[in-house]
Amino acid sequence: MEITKEIQRLMLERMWTIRNFEEKVIEVHEAGEFVGPAHPYIGEEAVAVGVCLALKDSDYIAGNHRSHGHPLAKGGSIKKAMAEIYGRVDGYCKGKGGSMHLADFSVGILGESGIVGSSVPVATGAGLASKMRKKDFVSVVFFGDGASNQGACHESMNLASIWKLPVIFVCENNQYAITNSYENSVAVDNVSDRAVAYNMPGILVDGQNVEAMYEATAEAVKRARNGEGPTLIEGLTYRFEEHSLGLGKIRRGEYRDKAEIDKWRERDPLDIHTKKLIERGILSESDCKKIENDSKVEIEEAVNFARNSEFPGPEDLFEGMWANPIPKP
Amino acid sequence: MEITKEIQRLMLERMWTIRNFEEKVIEVHEAGEFVGPAHPYIGEEAVAVGVCLALKDSDYIAGNHRSHGHPLAKGGSIKKAMAEIYGRVDGYCKGKGGSMHLADFSVGILGESGIVGSSVPVATGAGLASKMRKKDFVSVVFFGDGASNQGACHESMNLASIWKLPVIFVCENNQYAITNSYENSVAVDNVSDRAVAYNMPGILVDGQNVEAMYEATAEAVKRARNGEGPTLIEGLTYRFEEHSLGLGKIRRGEYRDKAEIDKWRERDPLDIHTKKLIERGILSESDCKKIENDSKVEIEEAVNFARNSEFPGPEDLFEGMWANPIPKP
Amino acid sequence: MTEKIFADAINEAIAEEMRRDPNVFIMGEDIRLSIYGATKNLYKEFGEERVLDTPLSENGFFGAAIGASLVGMRPIVETVTSFMWVAMDQLISQAAKMRYMFGGQATLPVVYRASMAYGSGSAAHHSDRNYPMFMNMPGIKIAVPATSADAKGLLKTAVRDDDPVIIFEDTNLMGTRGDVTDDEIPFGKAVIIKEGSDCTIVGIAGSVKLALDAANNLEKEGISCEVINPRTLVPLDKQSILSSVEKTGRLVIADPAHKVCSAASEISSIVAEEGFWFLQSPIIKVASEQVHIPYAQSLEKLVYPNVDKISTAVKKTME
Amino acid sequence: MTEKIFADAINEAIAEEMRRDPNVFIMGEDIRLSIYGATKNLYKEFGEERVLDTPLSENGFFGAAIGASLVGMRPIVETVTSFMWVAMDQLISQAAKMRYMFGGQATLPVVYRASMAYGSGSAAHHSDRNYPMFMNMPGIKIAVPATSADAKGLLKTAVRDDDPVIIFEDTNLMGTRGDVTDDEIPFGKAVIIKEGSDCTIVGIAGSVKLALDAANNLEKEGISCEVINPRTLVPLDKQSILSSVEKTGRLVIADPAHKVCSAASEISSIVAEEGFWFLQSPIIKVASEQVHIPYAQSLEKLVYPNVDKISTAVKKTME
Ligand SMILES: Cc1ncc(C[n+]2csc(CCOP(=O)(O)OP(=O)(O)O)c2C)c(N)n1
Ligand SMILES: Cc1ncc(C[n+]2csc(CCOP(=O)(O)OP(=O)(O)O)c2C)c(N)n1
Ligand SMILES: [Mg+2]
Ligand SMILES: [Mg+2]
């Protein structure tokens, strides 16, 4: 499959956006600038970026608690994402959602779910609507290896298959659910092997290779738009940081070998892609450096935007509860 | 595998017990002798009987709403089963449970569940206890093709597999969930094909052949007792009657072809087994007839027992709520 | 105004809404053959694309309805209260919470029709009356129709409302008759079905009729009851209840739910806080005994509110 | 009597019970490394057979605990309130209903420890305080420890009790200190933690301390409050509450749950029915606003009961 130069470049840009965003979130969290959990996506950037660049704006995505990478990959506003994490009125969700619940409906992001596995049925339903309304949008849901053991995944994959829905199930297999390893929790070698149980293709992809993720997704999107039904894509990846901010300090290293972490850090998705772009002569080393730096500037702007945004006030408390409001009980 | 003559005979006896029990239940329900739903097992007798005769008394079973066959196959009291359906104090559950909740803990019957799929995790837990307490009992759960689409099945099979629990998952695939056909609801050709998703053996068995069910179960039991983990057995079968009493009159034939029903009725599990026993010279035709008739007598006694048992009274209402009782709120 | 049985009133509302708006569709188990009685002929009229028989995957398809509603559809989901347990995550984590969590971006016009099949030997697994749990969690509107008119009018409102709604359909009413109109019935407006001056009786779902029967009996004994049907529990028209208690000074609440943390508890607590000075005697809850639903009819009939229990309670408030 | 922080009191109770009875074991997510803080060192002491890290399959393993309990084990399951939604079927259809449905044959000594992690920016998906829903459904005992002593003693009782128990652990208390003993604390016995004569304040879980602080402040203003910690909600020691209200004539209930159909609603309704003649003024519920838990701290702090709201309510009862 031919990937245009433009997209190859965009891949690097979006991955840097996520990487720098996450580094910044870690930094300002340590500085105490916001309260609440957050789950860094560092190391896994190629998965969301590869998938989302194979989508149109009119396609939908839904995600999980490891929640910053998906909307940023889909082209959601960086400023609003940061403001949301800061709990401010200019955030995606006006400060109501926070890190685990980023959502930008304006660009097809149906939202991240803090309850593991819980957005899988929802995304399946968006696919159902696509079919019913005879639209050609597809619906993608990101979930982890841990989530794959939730009943919700089973039920949704079966539904999507029998109804031939344009849904793409993307398992981000980073091989751990907090401290519990893949081997201790999933009974099958690869999550994608489970696709046979639903009579759909199951594709195992190197999740550090953004182009491979893109290609697998593009293929699945084609099938979906052709009415051929769902696909399960497993991106094999690794989180470079701890499960969540805060937890990091307590648990670092106690369940993962340093050697394993080092091995995976050598397969940094940004390095891998940068090298390819330079080798192919698409970008020079300094072009790449510029992308990295421009992104840092953009993130800095986002932080400033967030810092300058207001906290929601008492008058905002009940805002957004109901579409057709009811009296306070 | 060698099946003893005694067991071959017992197979016929137990199948007649179930068949006659169910015929009687239909008869007395039509006569208005009890109120409440009941789901006849007619046509599927070979599944429960084949499975349960491969178990010891110390092994456990759990089941579902189609609930009379399992306890009767496991050797539960026929009288108490009938009395329970009549809602009397001498029933298994003292009239609290009724048809859908037969349970005889004294012979390893952990109970039937009206909520589809809901007993699957429970049976898995009995297997966990077996392993933890280093006992050699196995735990069997019966569920339908419809139930196989419940998340509970997925989660439980995965747990049983990673923990190598002595659990046998028996899917009674009668090809319909009320009026919804297998094809319309399960995305894979056979439920047993899903076993690969849990790294366990998945065995498709002719559910009209009681010996085949027995053999598959005996094999699974051996694996389980050897610490080799769970097995998924699918008995392909058919219910000869309507989904449940009452519903029958409304829906007969609207979702199943008469031709299909007739075809399956020709594969009556009792006929098939009777024929074999006679061919093998194990029983004569009149021996078989006697078994049938003796069973009818026994069922008649059970009905009389049920009819003569008392209805529970107001003093029984709160009985059985708590093991360590608390004051009424 | 035409007379309809309750189940047909539901059926009519669904059909009318599906005709009106092509984005309305219905999904559930065995609805094409209408085994629960309220979806007759829909398959014939609207076809397989808009009348979906689902696999036994309630969490999956309840959630799929939510997802579909997010992107333009208006699903009606048919189910039974007792099957909601397997799907609680989608009901609570998604249907109830999503809109607020996303700062008002999400709009979820999804309707769940949950039948409460209690009273006829279905035992503990099939007899839930669990609306109080959904009252505790904000985010879902809750309707409890008590008449054919309610059944039709509240369902039409539910389909047009942009928030998630659960309609708890009392199967004891399925065969009852009553006049229906073509109008929507607004949420949050209670109806006084009988005026009176001595004691207010609030009834819920199937208990409305019991309350009315009790009131009619008591009238013969010279006790004048005002009977209120709240129609929706979220929103709850507390003002109508408070005004009635202001007039009568007494309150009995008849609620088929388990009595602890019931709708009756909530209504009692509202009046004990906001209507305390109106009260001339204790507020009495007549709700289901705090026990599971037993199979035997000899026991089951002891559990729920009935005309006698309500009458006794009213008399107690008059002592 | 030794002083312990709340989390360590829980840890100690688990370890002691596991030492005492080989059938006690613990399962949950990430408990070997004790990421939620209460299972430290258990893996070291009891090994992988009795300390099970589970996959993310709450419905599956909550149910497995039930099955194990049926045949001789006494499981302790660690979870978070918000993860119970995915497992409601096993909690309700099996844990709560099974024993009765089977006529008393089933005995299920299973304990769920559910942490309520509200108040620190976890937002709508991770801040549930859902005990009222479990109060509505009979069949599960419910403990709401408010002190280190409660945390230890109620957990020991729970493990030894033959019925299913859910312990709702308020994470706002996890770091608080208090004396603990080795004794079990009986279910259904409230404790009066401060005596008083003007107004009774019932607090629940983390709100007990708020109630006490409010009472101490009010004392300086000459208002004497009696503060009650019910310790368990099922069974609920209604007699202690009624006796206190008989003495004070006034009642405020501080409950971190959502206020509609809350524990506060239930307690209010009991007193409005059985303690009506003791009351000199309206019963006031100070519970969480009927809104989801917002992420922003500026909003979240507005939702829950606090010392000010409780004090204001008490003063209102005195007007
Ligand atoms: C239903 C549910 N159970 C447990 C949790 C707590 N939890 C949050 S993230 C997580 C691990 C998820 O693992 P995985 O799905 O592999 O995603 P990852 O964090 O590895 O990206 C757990 C256990 C939760 N949020 N929801
Ligand atoms: C969770 C749940 N959903 C729906 C039902 C209603 N129901 C009872 S039996 C049944 C069909 C079950 O089909 P299957 O599992 O194949 O068993 P069968 O009846 O064919 O033996 C349905 C839908 C239920 N009892 N529980
Ligand atoms: Mg993971
Ligand atoms: Mg079936």
PDB file of C-alpha atoms in Angstrom, chain A residues 22-36 38 40 86 241-242 244-249 252:
ATOM      1  CA  GLU A  22       2.359  13.500  27.586  1.00  0.00           C
ATOM      2  CA  GLU A  23       5.796  14.628  28.725  1.00  0.00           C
ATOM      3  CA  LYS A  24       4.269  17.956  29.608  1.00  0.00           C
ATOM      4  CA  VAL A  25       1.364  16.379  31.440  1.00  0.00           C
ATOM      5  CA  ILE A  26       3.800  14.397  33.550  1.00  0.00           C
ATOM      6  CA  GLU A  27       5.793  17.531  34.276  1.00  0.00           C
ATOM      7  CA  VAL A  28       2.875  19.701  35.306  1.00  0.00           C
ATOM      8  CA  HIS A  29       1.317  16.866  37.298  1.00  0.00           C
ATOM      9  CA  GLU A  30       4.521  16.542  39.286  1.00  0.00           C
ATOM     10  CA  ALA A  31       4.424  20.286  39.800  1.00  0.00           C
ATOM     11  CA  GLY A  32       0.933  19.881  41.228  1.00  0.00           C
ATOM     12  CA  GLU A  33      -0.820  21.884  38.541  1.00  0.00           C
ATOM     13  CA  PHE A  34      -3.782  19.526  38.378  1.00  0.00           C
ATOM     14  CA  VAL A  35      -5.369  16.895  40.575  1.00  0.00           C
ATOM     15  CA  GLY A  36      -6.642  13.526  39.371  1.00  0.00           C
ATOM     16  CA  ALA A  38      -3.837  10.458  34.089  1.00  0.00           C
ATOM     17  CA  PRO A  40       0.428   8.391  29.709  1.00  0.00           C
ATOM     18  CA  TYR A  86      -6.508  21.247  33.990  1.00  0.00           C
ATOM     19  CA  GLU A 241       5.908   4.909  31.608  1.00  0.00           C
ATOM     20  CA  GLU A 242       4.053   3.663  34.627  1.00  0.00           C
ATOM     21  CA  SER A 244      -0.746   6.181  35.709  1.00  0.00           C
ATOM     22  CA  LEU A 245       0.649   9.320  37.214  1.00  0.00           C
ATOM     23  CA  GLY A 246       1.016   8.976  40.921  1.00  0.00           C
ATOM     24  CA  LEU A 247       1.200   5.215  40.769  1.00  0.00           C
ATOM     25  CA  GLY A 248       4.565   5.596  39.086  1.00  0.00           C
ATOM     26  CA  LYS A 249       6.438   6.477  42.174  1.00  0.00           C
ATOM     27  CA  ARG A 252       8.096   1.335  39.174  1.00  0.00           C
TER      28      ARG A 252
END
